[in-house]
Amino acid sequence: MSDVLARLEALRGDDLPTHGGRTLAYVYDSGLADADAIGRTALASFGATNGLDPTAFPSLTAMERDLVAFARPLFHAPEASVGTVTSGGTESVLLAVQTARDAHPEIGRPAMVVPTSAHGAFHKAAHYFGVEPVAVDVDPVTMRAVPEAMTAAMDAHAGRVVLVAASTPSYAHGVIDPVGPIAAAAAERGVRCHVDACIGGWVLPWSDVAQPWDFAVPGVTSLSADLHKYAYTPKGVSLLLHRDAALRRPQFFASADWPGYTMLNATMQSTRSGGPLAAAWAVTQHIGAEGYRTLVATTLDATRALAEAVRSTEHLRLAAEPDASLLAVACDDALDVFTLSDEMGERGWFVQPQMAFRGLPATLHLTVCAATAGGVDDFVVALRDSVAAAVAAGPVQVAPELRAAAAQLDPATLDDAAFDGLLQLAGLGGEGGAVAVPKRMAPVNALLDAAPPRLREALLIAFLDRLTR
Ligand SMILES: *Cc1c(COP(=O)(O)O)cnc(C)c1O
């Protein structure tokens, strides 16, 4: 047994660290060892339980009710509100979109209006559920959704719009959309309005946000908040709240069309482990509202310190003024963010590159969490050194012929061999048609950044296809 566990541990050798506060995306570290231990224990002890049938394991239903009860006052959800525990932010968003669509079976070609800054999960939902995404450009200075433009888009697609969304905050730029006017315009038109608080949901209730952003805003019909982010619970838990039970009804699915048990599901999963739910219950009970208040204060202090470090570093700027605990860092022509990301990686800090998009610059994404606070001074040193190294290296040059060729390519016309060649060209080629991830990603990222979105998607899908063969 110990041999297997040792091998398991060895497999993690190349993984990003989940703890220590130096991985500024993907993972969230409270820095509270006891909260982690409680979460791990609960995860393990409920790993075999099954939420398939809500009557078979009443403990799971009880814990789900408790989590929803914890969340409701945080989001000013009214007495009639209801909630569901899902497996993550994407599932919460998928269900919000599916529910909005299925509330209007009479609409033949449903559409939803989202800011361009909305999380990719909305595009996934659009793809899965046949809802046309109408993406409305954000303000290029504040990076916030523009309510007048969102309203105009609703009117341009009048009679077809089943959902409007706002982010609090957006993942890419960390800014809070003006929920008030967006929800008001939606309500006037009888359209649902979803607040995507997947990342901000466990931060904003303990910070001083200038504008109401949750169910306190009339017209907000649903809200998602991920516990596996800033509630610091193990992965696999998000909440989807609806203003009332009638709004949620189309989310439920039952099937008696087979000879087995009558299927009855509140979410997309059928068998669903009670492990993440139990872990989330245990960690949130352990940390408690006052614990989160302290964690948020620590996190926001660290965010302000990192933001100040960015502002005072030559060649860098914030792509937007942060409204919460996320930063987007842009740079001038002396360097590129992809090289900067590699340099930070060399110094033990993971920062996530984000590509240029519709006139918005390429940036580095920083999700700051409580455990990052202790490393702020180290971060600042690493950032200054990394900028100096990236300036010395200069931005990655993508050959103009390559850039032009990329703009011309229609991914729909490319076959497997063409993708093999392109992946080689992009620096992702490995032995005998396989793929490999190079240590320095800047050349790959710069090339992907130059590719139009459809080609970038196709290349990455080809990459994943080969990586998982
Ligand atoms: C993380 C996130 C999501 C998606 O959540 P997953 O848990 O990664 O599926 C959706 N919206 C926002 C704003 C997010 O930050």
PDB file of C-alpha atoms in Angstrom, residues 184-462:
ATOM      1  CA  ALA A 184     -33.492  46.390 -14.428  1.00  0.00           C
ATOM      2  CA  ALA A 185     -33.421  46.282 -18.217  1.00  0.00           C
ATOM      3  CA  ALA A 186     -33.830  42.500 -18.135  1.00  0.00           C
ATOM      4  CA  ALA A 187     -36.756  42.670 -15.691  1.00  0.00           C
ATOM      5  CA  GLU A 188     -38.547  45.288 -17.814  1.00  0.00           C
ATOM      6  CA  ARG A 189     -38.370  42.855 -20.713  1.00  0.00           C
ATOM      7  CA  GLY A 190     -39.308  39.776 -18.722  1.00  0.00           C
ATOM      8  CA  VAL A 191     -35.836  38.268 -19.221  1.00  0.00           C
ATOM      9  CA  ARG A 192     -33.935  36.333 -16.559  1.00  0.00           C
ATOM     10  CA  CYS A 193     -30.713  37.862 -15.209  1.00  0.00           C
ATOM     11  CA  HIS A 194     -27.924  35.643 -13.888  1.00  0.00           C
ATOM     12  CA  VAL A 195     -25.185  37.049 -11.661  1.00  0.00           C
ATOM     13  CA  ASP A 196     -22.000  35.039 -12.117  1.00  0.00           C
ATOM     14  CA  ALA A 197     -20.414  35.365  -8.687  1.00  0.00           C
ATOM     15  CA  CYS A 198     -18.559  32.091  -9.161  1.00  0.00           C
ATOM     16  CA  ILE A 199     -15.282  33.656  -8.104  1.00  0.00           C
ATOM     17  CA  GLY A 200     -16.499  36.669  -6.132  1.00  0.00           C
ATOM     18  CA  GLY A 201     -19.307  35.005  -4.213  1.00  0.00           C
ATOM     19  CA  TRP A 202     -17.206  34.154  -1.190  1.00  0.00           C
ATOM     20  CA  VAL A 203     -15.290  37.462  -1.224  1.00  0.00           C
ATOM     21  CA  LEU A 204     -17.728  40.303  -1.895  1.00  0.00           C
ATOM     22  CA  PRO A 205     -20.055  39.656   1.077  1.00  0.00           C
ATOM     23  CA  TRP A 206     -17.136  40.580   3.362  1.00  0.00           C
ATOM     24  CA  SER A 207     -15.760  43.498   1.358  1.00  0.00           C
ATOM     25  CA  ASP A 208     -17.184  46.958   0.826  1.00  0.00           C
ATOM     26  CA  VAL A 209     -18.588  46.925  -2.683  1.00  0.00           C
ATOM     27  CA  ALA A 210     -19.928  50.301  -3.784  1.00  0.00           C
ATOM     28  CA  GLN A 211     -23.007  49.015  -5.638  1.00  0.00           C
ATOM     29  CA  PRO A 212     -25.508  46.306  -4.778  1.00  0.00           C
ATOM     30  CA  TRP A 213     -24.637  43.292  -6.922  1.00  0.00           C
ATOM     31  CA  ASP A 214     -26.648  40.292  -5.669  1.00  0.00           C
ATOM     32  CA  PHE A 215     -30.313  39.439  -4.988  1.00  0.00           C
ATOM     33  CA  ALA A 216     -30.603  42.877  -3.344  1.00  0.00           C
ATOM     34  CA  VAL A 217     -30.889  44.088  -6.949  1.00  0.00           C
ATOM     35  CA  PRO A 218     -34.445  43.674  -8.263  1.00  0.00           C
ATOM     36  CA  GLY A 219     -34.450  41.646 -11.462  1.00  0.00           C
ATOM     37  CA  VAL A 220     -31.607  39.306 -10.515  1.00  0.00           C
ATOM     38  CA  THR A 221     -33.161  35.860 -10.906  1.00  0.00           C
ATOM     39  CA  SER A 222     -30.202  33.542 -10.260  1.00  0.00           C
ATOM     40  CA  LEU A 223     -26.656  33.617  -8.895  1.00  0.00           C
ATOM     41  CA  SER A 224     -23.720  31.210  -8.936  1.00  0.00           C
ATOM     42  CA  ALA A 225     -20.961  31.082  -6.315  1.00  0.00           C
ATOM     43  CA  ASP A 226     -18.174  28.509  -6.225  1.00  0.00           C
ATOM     44  CA  LEU A 227     -17.208  27.091  -2.868  1.00  0.00           C
ATOM     45  CA  HIS A 228     -14.131  25.425  -4.326  1.00  0.00           C
ATOM     46  CA  LYS A 229     -12.687  28.894  -4.913  1.00  0.00           C
ATOM     47  CA  TYR A 230     -12.754  31.429  -2.073  1.00  0.00           C
ATOM     48  CA  ALA A 231     -14.630  29.230   0.408  1.00  0.00           C
ATOM     49  CA  TYR A 232     -11.356  27.236   0.298  1.00  0.00           C
ATOM     50  CA  THR A 233     -13.089  23.871   0.077  1.00  0.00           C
ATOM     51  CA  PRO A 234     -11.769  20.902  -1.937  1.00  0.00           C
ATOM     52  CA  LYS A 235     -12.648  20.924  -5.651  1.00  0.00           C
ATOM     53  CA  GLY A 236     -16.078  19.963  -6.859  1.00  0.00           C
ATOM     54  CA  VAL A 237     -18.560  22.344  -5.220  1.00  0.00           C
ATOM     55  CA  SER A 238     -20.497  25.367  -6.394  1.00  0.00           C
ATOM     56  CA  LEU A 239     -23.891  26.833  -5.515  1.00  0.00           C
ATOM     57  CA  LEU A 240     -26.648  27.888  -7.866  1.00  0.00           C
ATOM     58  CA  LEU A 241     -29.359  29.984  -6.252  1.00  0.00           C
ATOM     59  CA  HIS A 242     -32.686  30.989  -7.794  1.00  0.00           C
ATOM     60  CA  ARG A 243     -34.912  33.794  -6.513  1.00  0.00           C
ATOM     61  CA  ASP A 244     -37.832  31.381  -6.156  1.00  0.00           C
ATOM     62  CA  ALA A 245     -38.727  27.748  -6.677  1.00  0.00           C
ATOM     63  CA  ALA A 246     -40.731  28.397  -9.856  1.00  0.00           C
ATOM     64  CA  LEU A 247     -37.647  29.862 -11.547  1.00  0.00           C
ATOM     65  CA  ARG A 248     -35.693  26.730 -10.660  1.00  0.00           C
ATOM     66  CA  ARG A 249     -38.295  24.161 -11.715  1.00  0.00           C
ATOM     67  CA  PRO A 250     -37.038  23.587 -15.314  1.00  0.00           C
ATOM     68  CA  GLN A 251     -33.606  22.718 -13.884  1.00  0.00           C
ATOM     69  CA  PHE A 252     -34.924  19.401 -12.579  1.00  0.00           C
ATOM     70  CA  PHE A 253     -34.938  16.306 -14.727  1.00  0.00           C
ATOM     71  CA  ALA A 254     -36.872  13.094 -14.311  1.00  0.00           C
ATOM     72  CA  SER A 255     -37.074  10.128 -16.623  1.00  0.00           C
ATOM     73  CA  ALA A 256     -39.437   7.185 -16.344  1.00  0.00           C
ATOM     74  CA  ASP A 257     -38.607   6.138 -19.905  1.00  0.00           C
ATOM     75  CA  TRP A 258     -36.614   3.051 -19.021  1.00  0.00           C
ATOM     76  CA  PRO A 259     -37.081  -0.085 -16.919  1.00  0.00           C
ATOM     77  CA  GLY A 260     -34.714   0.932 -14.096  1.00  0.00           C
ATOM     78  CA  TYR A 261     -35.249   3.372 -11.206  1.00  0.00           C
ATOM     79  CA  THR A 262     -37.029   6.561 -12.169  1.00  0.00           C
ATOM     80  CA  MET A 263     -34.243   9.003 -12.738  1.00  0.00           C
ATOM     81  CA  LEU A 264     -34.605  12.200 -10.727  1.00  0.00           C
ATOM     82  CA  ASN A 265     -31.815  14.755 -10.878  1.00  0.00           C
ATOM     83  CA  ALA A 266     -31.353  18.358  -9.789  1.00  0.00           C
ATOM     84  CA  THR A 267     -28.036  18.714 -11.626  1.00  0.00           C
ATOM     85  CA  MET A 268     -26.244  17.365 -14.684  1.00  0.00           C
ATOM     86  CA  GLN A 269     -24.612  14.552 -12.765  1.00  0.00           C
ATOM     87  CA  SER A 270     -26.631  11.545 -11.778  1.00  0.00           C
ATOM     88  CA  THR A 271     -24.392   9.548  -9.471  1.00  0.00           C
ATOM     89  CA  ARG A 272     -22.680  12.292  -7.535  1.00  0.00           C
ATOM     90  CA  SER A 273     -20.139  11.829  -4.811  1.00  0.00           C
ATOM     91  CA  GLY A 274     -21.071  13.198  -1.421  1.00  0.00           C
ATOM     92  CA  GLY A 275     -17.351  13.806  -0.775  1.00  0.00           C
ATOM     93  CA  PRO A 276     -17.001  17.358  -2.094  1.00  0.00           C
ATOM     94  CA  LEU A 277     -20.340  18.352  -0.555  1.00  0.00           C
ATOM     95  CA  ALA A 278     -19.371  16.999   2.870  1.00  0.00           C
ATOM     96  CA  ALA A 279     -15.977  18.665   2.601  1.00  0.00           C
ATOM     97  CA  ALA A 280     -17.595  21.996   1.726  1.00  0.00           C
ATOM     98  CA  TRP A 281     -20.040  21.630   4.600  1.00  0.00           C
ATOM     99  CA  ALA A 282     -17.246  20.860   7.056  1.00  0.00           C
ATOM    100  CA  VAL A 283     -14.870  23.596   5.877  1.00  0.00           C
ATOM    101  CA  THR A 284     -17.528  26.332   5.791  1.00  0.00           C
ATOM    102  CA  GLN A 285     -18.818  25.308   9.235  1.00  0.00           C
ATOM    103  CA  HIS A 286     -15.263  25.325  10.552  1.00  0.00           C
ATOM    104  CA  ILE A 287     -14.165  28.667   9.075  1.00  0.00           C
ATOM    105  CA  GLY A 288     -17.527  30.368   9.584  1.00  0.00           C
ATOM    106  CA  ALA A 289     -18.603  33.850   8.545  1.00  0.00           C
ATOM    107  CA  GLU A 290     -16.162  35.578  10.868  1.00  0.00           C
ATOM    108  CA  GLY A 291     -13.318  33.416   9.620  1.00  0.00           C
ATOM    109  CA  TYR A 292     -14.141  34.372   6.051  1.00  0.00           C
ATOM    110  CA  ARG A 293     -14.242  38.044   7.047  1.00  0.00           C
ATOM    111  CA  THR A 294     -10.639  37.744   8.237  1.00  0.00           C
ATOM    112  CA  LEU A 295      -9.528  35.765   5.174  1.00  0.00           C
ATOM    113  CA  VAL A 296     -11.106  38.331   2.840  1.00  0.00           C
ATOM    114  CA  ALA A 297      -9.444  41.241   4.652  1.00  0.00           C
ATOM    115  CA  THR A 298      -6.067  39.508   4.369  1.00  0.00           C
ATOM    116  CA  THR A 299      -6.682  38.705   0.705  1.00  0.00           C
ATOM    117  CA  LEU A 300      -7.762  42.227  -0.239  1.00  0.00           C
ATOM    118  CA  ASP A 301      -4.786  43.773   1.585  1.00  0.00           C
ATOM    119  CA  ALA A 302      -2.497  41.491  -0.406  1.00  0.00           C
ATOM    120  CA  THR A 303      -4.324  42.353  -3.638  1.00  0.00           C
ATOM    121  CA  ARG A 304      -3.853  46.077  -3.000  1.00  0.00           C
ATOM    122  CA  ALA A 305      -0.159  45.534  -2.291  1.00  0.00           C
ATOM    123  CA  LEU A 306       0.334  43.535  -5.496  1.00  0.00           C
ATOM    124  CA  ALA A 307      -1.646  46.126  -7.478  1.00  0.00           C
ATOM    125  CA  GLU A 308       0.623  48.869  -6.114  1.00  0.00           C
ATOM    126  CA  ALA A 309       3.692  46.838  -7.062  1.00  0.00           C
ATOM    127  CA  VAL A 310       2.386  46.552 -10.625  1.00  0.00           C
ATOM    128  CA  ARG A 311       1.592  50.275 -10.842  1.00  0.00           C
ATOM    129  CA  SER A 312       5.069  51.204  -9.652  1.00  0.00           C
ATOM    130  CA  THR A 313       6.930  48.825 -11.977  1.00  0.00           C
ATOM    131  CA  GLU A 314       8.165  50.377 -15.208  1.00  0.00           C
ATOM    132  CA  HIS A 315       6.649  48.768 -18.351  1.00  0.00           C
ATOM    133  CA  LEU A 316       3.676  47.291 -16.417  1.00  0.00           C
ATOM    134  CA  ARG A 317       0.158  48.525 -15.784  1.00  0.00           C
ATOM    135  CA  LEU A 318      -3.144  47.170 -14.537  1.00  0.00           C
ATOM    136  CA  ALA A 319      -5.479  46.417 -17.432  1.00  0.00           C
ATOM    137  CA  ALA A 320      -8.338  47.502 -15.160  1.00  0.00           C
ATOM    138  CA  GLU A 321      -8.712  48.863 -11.649  1.00  0.00           C
ATOM    139  CA  PRO A 322      -9.506  45.782  -9.545  1.00  0.00           C
ATOM    140  CA  ASP A 323     -12.856  45.531  -7.750  1.00  0.00           C
ATOM    141  CA  ALA A 324     -12.023  42.400  -5.783  1.00  0.00           C
ATOM    142  CA  SER A 325      -9.148  39.928  -5.381  1.00  0.00           C
ATOM    143  CA  LEU A 326      -8.134  39.440  -9.030  1.00  0.00           C
ATOM    144  CA  LEU A 327      -5.604  41.419 -11.065  1.00  0.00           C
ATOM    145  CA  ALA A 328      -4.997  41.649 -14.811  1.00  0.00           C
ATOM    146  CA  VAL A 329      -1.530  42.917 -15.650  1.00  0.00           C
ATOM    147  CA  ALA A 330      -0.662  44.358 -19.059  1.00  0.00           C
ATOM    148  CA  CYS A 331       2.691  45.548 -20.357  1.00  0.00           C
ATOM    149  CA  ASP A 332       4.187  47.929 -22.909  1.00  0.00           C
ATOM    150  CA  ASP A 333       6.108  47.034 -26.085  1.00  0.00           C
ATOM    151  CA  ALA A 334       9.416  46.463 -24.310  1.00  0.00           C
ATOM    152  CA  LEU A 335       8.326  42.944 -23.361  1.00  0.00           C
ATOM    153  CA  ASP A 336       5.427  40.534 -23.668  1.00  0.00           C
ATOM    154  CA  VAL A 337       3.322  38.997 -20.940  1.00  0.00           C
ATOM    155  CA  PHE A 338       4.094  35.473 -22.152  1.00  0.00           C
ATOM    156  CA  THR A 339       7.820  35.846 -21.527  1.00  0.00           C
ATOM    157  CA  LEU A 340       7.046  37.538 -18.237  1.00  0.00           C
ATOM    158  CA  SER A 341       4.903  34.550 -17.242  1.00  0.00           C
ATOM    159  CA  ASP A 342       7.778  32.161 -18.023  1.00  0.00           C
ATOM    160  CA  GLU A 343      10.202  34.311 -16.029  1.00  0.00           C
ATOM    161  CA  MET A 344       7.863  34.344 -13.041  1.00  0.00           C
ATOM    162  CA  GLY A 345       7.596  30.568 -13.379  1.00  0.00           C
ATOM    163  CA  GLU A 346      11.392  30.276 -13.189  1.00  0.00           C
ATOM    164  CA  ARG A 347      11.182  32.161  -9.901  1.00  0.00           C
ATOM    165  CA  GLY A 348       8.518  29.869  -8.450  1.00  0.00           C
ATOM    166  CA  TRP A 349       5.418  31.969  -9.166  1.00  0.00           C
ATOM    167  CA  PHE A 350       2.672  30.778 -11.487  1.00  0.00           C
ATOM    168  CA  VAL A 351       0.783  33.613 -13.195  1.00  0.00           C
ATOM    169  CA  GLN A 352      -1.691  32.775 -15.954  1.00  0.00           C
ATOM    170  CA  PRO A 353      -1.323  34.248 -19.441  1.00  0.00           C
ATOM    171  CA  GLN A 354      -4.508  35.575 -21.078  1.00  0.00           C
ATOM    172  CA  MET A 355      -4.490  36.263 -24.829  1.00  0.00           C
ATOM    173  CA  ALA A 356      -5.468  39.495 -26.562  1.00  0.00           C
ATOM    174  CA  PHE A 357      -9.164  39.592 -27.402  1.00  0.00           C
ATOM    175  CA  ARG A 358     -11.225  41.976 -29.541  1.00  0.00           C
ATOM    176  CA  GLY A 359      -8.962  44.965 -28.998  1.00  0.00           C
ATOM    177  CA  LEU A 360      -8.296  44.137 -25.340  1.00  0.00           C
ATOM    178  CA  PRO A 361      -4.618  43.519 -24.563  1.00  0.00           C
ATOM    179  CA  ALA A 362      -2.974  40.250 -23.582  1.00  0.00           C
ATOM    180  CA  THR A 363      -2.590  40.153 -19.813  1.00  0.00           C
ATOM    181  CA  LEU A 364      -1.409  38.101 -16.887  1.00  0.00           C
ATOM    182  CA  HIS A 365      -4.107  36.907 -14.543  1.00  0.00           C
ATOM    183  CA  LEU A 366      -3.510  36.842 -10.793  1.00  0.00           C
ATOM    184  CA  THR A 367      -5.991  35.194  -8.441  1.00  0.00           C
ATOM    185  CA  VAL A 368      -4.834  36.375  -5.040  1.00  0.00           C
ATOM    186  CA  CYS A 369      -5.726  34.268  -2.017  1.00  0.00           C
ATOM    187  CA  ALA A 370      -5.148  34.546   1.697  1.00  0.00           C
ATOM    188  CA  ALA A 371      -1.979  32.437   1.635  1.00  0.00           C
ATOM    189  CA  THR A 372      -0.416  34.810  -0.920  1.00  0.00           C
ATOM    190  CA  ALA A 373      -0.340  37.564   1.708  1.00  0.00           C
ATOM    191  CA  GLY A 374       2.776  36.194   3.402  1.00  0.00           C
ATOM    192  CA  GLY A 375       4.665  36.234   0.101  1.00  0.00           C
ATOM    193  CA  VAL A 376       3.936  39.736  -1.149  1.00  0.00           C
ATOM    194  CA  ASP A 377       7.501  40.998  -0.658  1.00  0.00           C
ATOM    195  CA  ASP A 378       8.934  37.948  -2.451  1.00  0.00           C
ATOM    196  CA  PHE A 379       6.432  38.447  -5.253  1.00  0.00           C
ATOM    197  CA  VAL A 380       7.521  42.041  -5.763  1.00  0.00           C
ATOM    198  CA  VAL A 381      11.185  41.026  -6.026  1.00  0.00           C
ATOM    199  CA  ALA A 382      10.322  38.212  -8.459  1.00  0.00           C
ATOM    200  CA  LEU A 383       8.191  40.588 -10.542  1.00  0.00           C
ATOM    201  CA  ARG A 384      10.900  43.261 -10.835  1.00  0.00           C
ATOM    202  CA  ASP A 385      13.535  40.651 -11.742  1.00  0.00           C
ATOM    203  CA  SER A 386      11.204  38.976 -14.219  1.00  0.00           C
ATOM    204  CA  VAL A 387      10.388  42.256 -15.952  1.00  0.00           C
ATOM    205  CA  ALA A 388      14.107  43.021 -16.264  1.00  0.00           C
ATOM    206  CA  ALA A 389      14.753  39.559 -17.760  1.00  0.00           C
ATOM    207  CA  ALA A 390      11.770  39.815 -20.137  1.00  0.00           C
ATOM    208  CA  VAL A 391      12.849  43.282 -21.300  1.00  0.00           C
ATOM    209  CA  ALA A 392      16.374  41.977 -21.875  1.00  0.00           C
ATOM    210  CA  ALA A 393      14.965  39.086 -23.932  1.00  0.00           C
ATOM    211  CA  GLY A 394      12.520  41.343 -25.763  1.00  0.00           C
ATOM    212  CA  PRO A 395       9.068  40.274 -26.927  1.00  0.00           C
ATOM    213  CA  VAL A 396       8.766  36.978 -28.818  1.00  0.00           C
ATOM    214  CA  GLN A 397       8.726  37.758 -32.522  1.00  0.00           C
ATOM    215  CA  VAL A 398       6.132  35.917 -34.551  1.00  0.00           C
ATOM    216  CA  ALA A 399       7.296  35.916 -38.185  1.00  0.00           C
ATOM    217  CA  PRO A 400       4.984  38.156 -40.254  1.00  0.00           C
ATOM    218  CA  GLU A 401       4.501  35.336 -42.823  1.00  0.00           C
ATOM    219  CA  LEU A 402       3.357  33.050 -40.037  1.00  0.00           C
ATOM    220  CA  ARG A 403       1.012  35.684 -38.662  1.00  0.00           C
ATOM    221  CA  ALA A 404      -0.452  36.246 -42.133  1.00  0.00           C
ATOM    222  CA  ALA A 405      -0.770  32.514 -42.755  1.00  0.00           C
ATOM    223  CA  ALA A 406      -2.546  32.047 -39.415  1.00  0.00           C
ATOM    224  CA  ALA A 407      -5.062  34.739 -40.288  1.00  0.00           C
ATOM    225  CA  GLN A 408      -5.850  32.950 -43.583  1.00  0.00           C
ATOM    226  CA  LEU A 409      -6.247  29.405 -42.300  1.00  0.00           C
ATOM    227  CA  ASP A 410      -9.765  28.042 -42.034  1.00  0.00           C
ATOM    228  CA  PRO A 411      -9.623  25.336 -39.339  1.00  0.00           C
ATOM    229  CA  ALA A 412     -12.629  23.574 -40.879  1.00  0.00           C
ATOM    230  CA  THR A 413     -10.519  22.728 -43.944  1.00  0.00           C
ATOM    231  CA  LEU A 414      -7.573  21.236 -42.020  1.00  0.00           C
ATOM    232  CA  ASP A 415      -7.053  17.493 -41.680  1.00  0.00           C
ATOM    233  CA  ASP A 416      -5.135  15.541 -39.038  1.00  0.00           C
ATOM    234  CA  ALA A 417      -1.819  15.774 -40.881  1.00  0.00           C
ATOM    235  CA  ALA A 418      -2.195  19.541 -41.186  1.00  0.00           C
ATOM    236  CA  PHE A 419      -2.801  19.800 -37.453  1.00  0.00           C
ATOM    237  CA  ASP A 420       0.268  17.621 -36.772  1.00  0.00           C
ATOM    238  CA  GLY A 421       2.310  20.058 -38.831  1.00  0.00           C
ATOM    239  CA  LEU A 422       0.814  23.114 -37.177  1.00  0.00           C
ATOM    240  CA  LEU A 423       1.407  21.735 -33.691  1.00  0.00           C
ATOM    241  CA  GLN A 424       5.055  21.098 -34.636  1.00  0.00           C
ATOM    242  CA  LEU A 425       5.280  24.655 -35.940  1.00  0.00           C
ATOM    243  CA  ALA A 426       3.721  25.994 -32.764  1.00  0.00           C
ATOM    244  CA  GLY A 427       6.369  24.252 -30.682  1.00  0.00           C
ATOM    245  CA  LEU A 428       4.037  21.623 -29.240  1.00  0.00           C
ATOM    246  CA  GLY A 429       5.313  18.710 -31.301  1.00  0.00           C
ATOM    247  CA  GLY A 430       6.742  15.626 -29.623  1.00  0.00           C
ATOM    248  CA  GLU A 431       8.044  12.242 -30.742  1.00  0.00           C
ATOM    249  CA  GLY A 432       6.241  10.446 -33.569  1.00  0.00           C
ATOM    250  CA  GLY A 433       3.114  12.574 -33.894  1.00  0.00           C
ATOM    251  CA  ALA A 434       2.695  12.931 -30.138  1.00  0.00           C
ATOM    252  CA  VAL A 435       2.665  16.285 -28.418  1.00  0.00           C
ATOM    253  CA  ALA A 436       4.804  17.700 -25.633  1.00  0.00           C
ATOM    254  CA  VAL A 437       4.627  20.755 -23.418  1.00  0.00           C
ATOM    255  CA  PRO A 438       7.836  22.792 -23.608  1.00  0.00           C
ATOM    256  CA  LYS A 439       9.274  24.280 -20.445  1.00  0.00           C
ATOM    257  CA  ARG A 440       9.143  27.792 -21.821  1.00  0.00           C
ATOM    258  CA  MET A 441       5.690  28.493 -23.179  1.00  0.00           C
ATOM    259  CA  ALA A 442       6.206  32.047 -24.469  1.00  0.00           C
ATOM    260  CA  PRO A 443       6.872  31.078 -28.121  1.00  0.00           C
ATOM    261  CA  VAL A 444       3.788  28.848 -28.127  1.00  0.00           C
ATOM    262  CA  ASN A 445       1.628  31.446 -26.427  1.00  0.00           C
ATOM    263  CA  ALA A 446       2.793  34.250 -28.719  1.00  0.00           C
ATOM    264  CA  LEU A 447       1.874  32.165 -31.738  1.00  0.00           C
ATOM    265  CA  LEU A 448      -1.502  31.180 -30.302  1.00  0.00           C
ATOM    266  CA  ASP A 449      -2.079  34.833 -29.447  1.00  0.00           C
ATOM    267  CA  ALA A 450      -1.531  35.691 -33.123  1.00  0.00           C
ATOM    268  CA  ALA A 451      -4.039  33.034 -34.246  1.00  0.00           C
ATOM    269  CA  PRO A 452      -7.676  34.068 -34.701  1.00  0.00           C
ATOM    270  CA  PRO A 453      -9.953  32.601 -31.974  1.00  0.00           C
ATOM    271  CA  ARG A 454     -11.387  29.777 -34.142  1.00  0.00           C
ATOM    272  CA  LEU A 455      -7.910  28.602 -35.173  1.00  0.00           C
ATOM    273  CA  ARG A 456      -6.643  28.866 -31.606  1.00  0.00           C
ATOM    274  CA  GLU A 457      -9.534  26.699 -30.416  1.00  0.00           C
ATOM    275  CA  ALA A 458      -8.943  24.138 -33.167  1.00  0.00           C
ATOM    276  CA  LEU A 459      -5.213  23.937 -32.437  1.00  0.00           C
ATOM    277  CA  LEU A 460      -5.768  23.435 -28.734  1.00  0.00           C
ATOM    278  CA  ILE A 461      -8.395  20.766 -29.368  1.00  0.00           C
ATOM    279  CA  ALA A 462      -5.938  18.983 -31.688  1.00  0.00           C
TER     280      ALA A 462
END
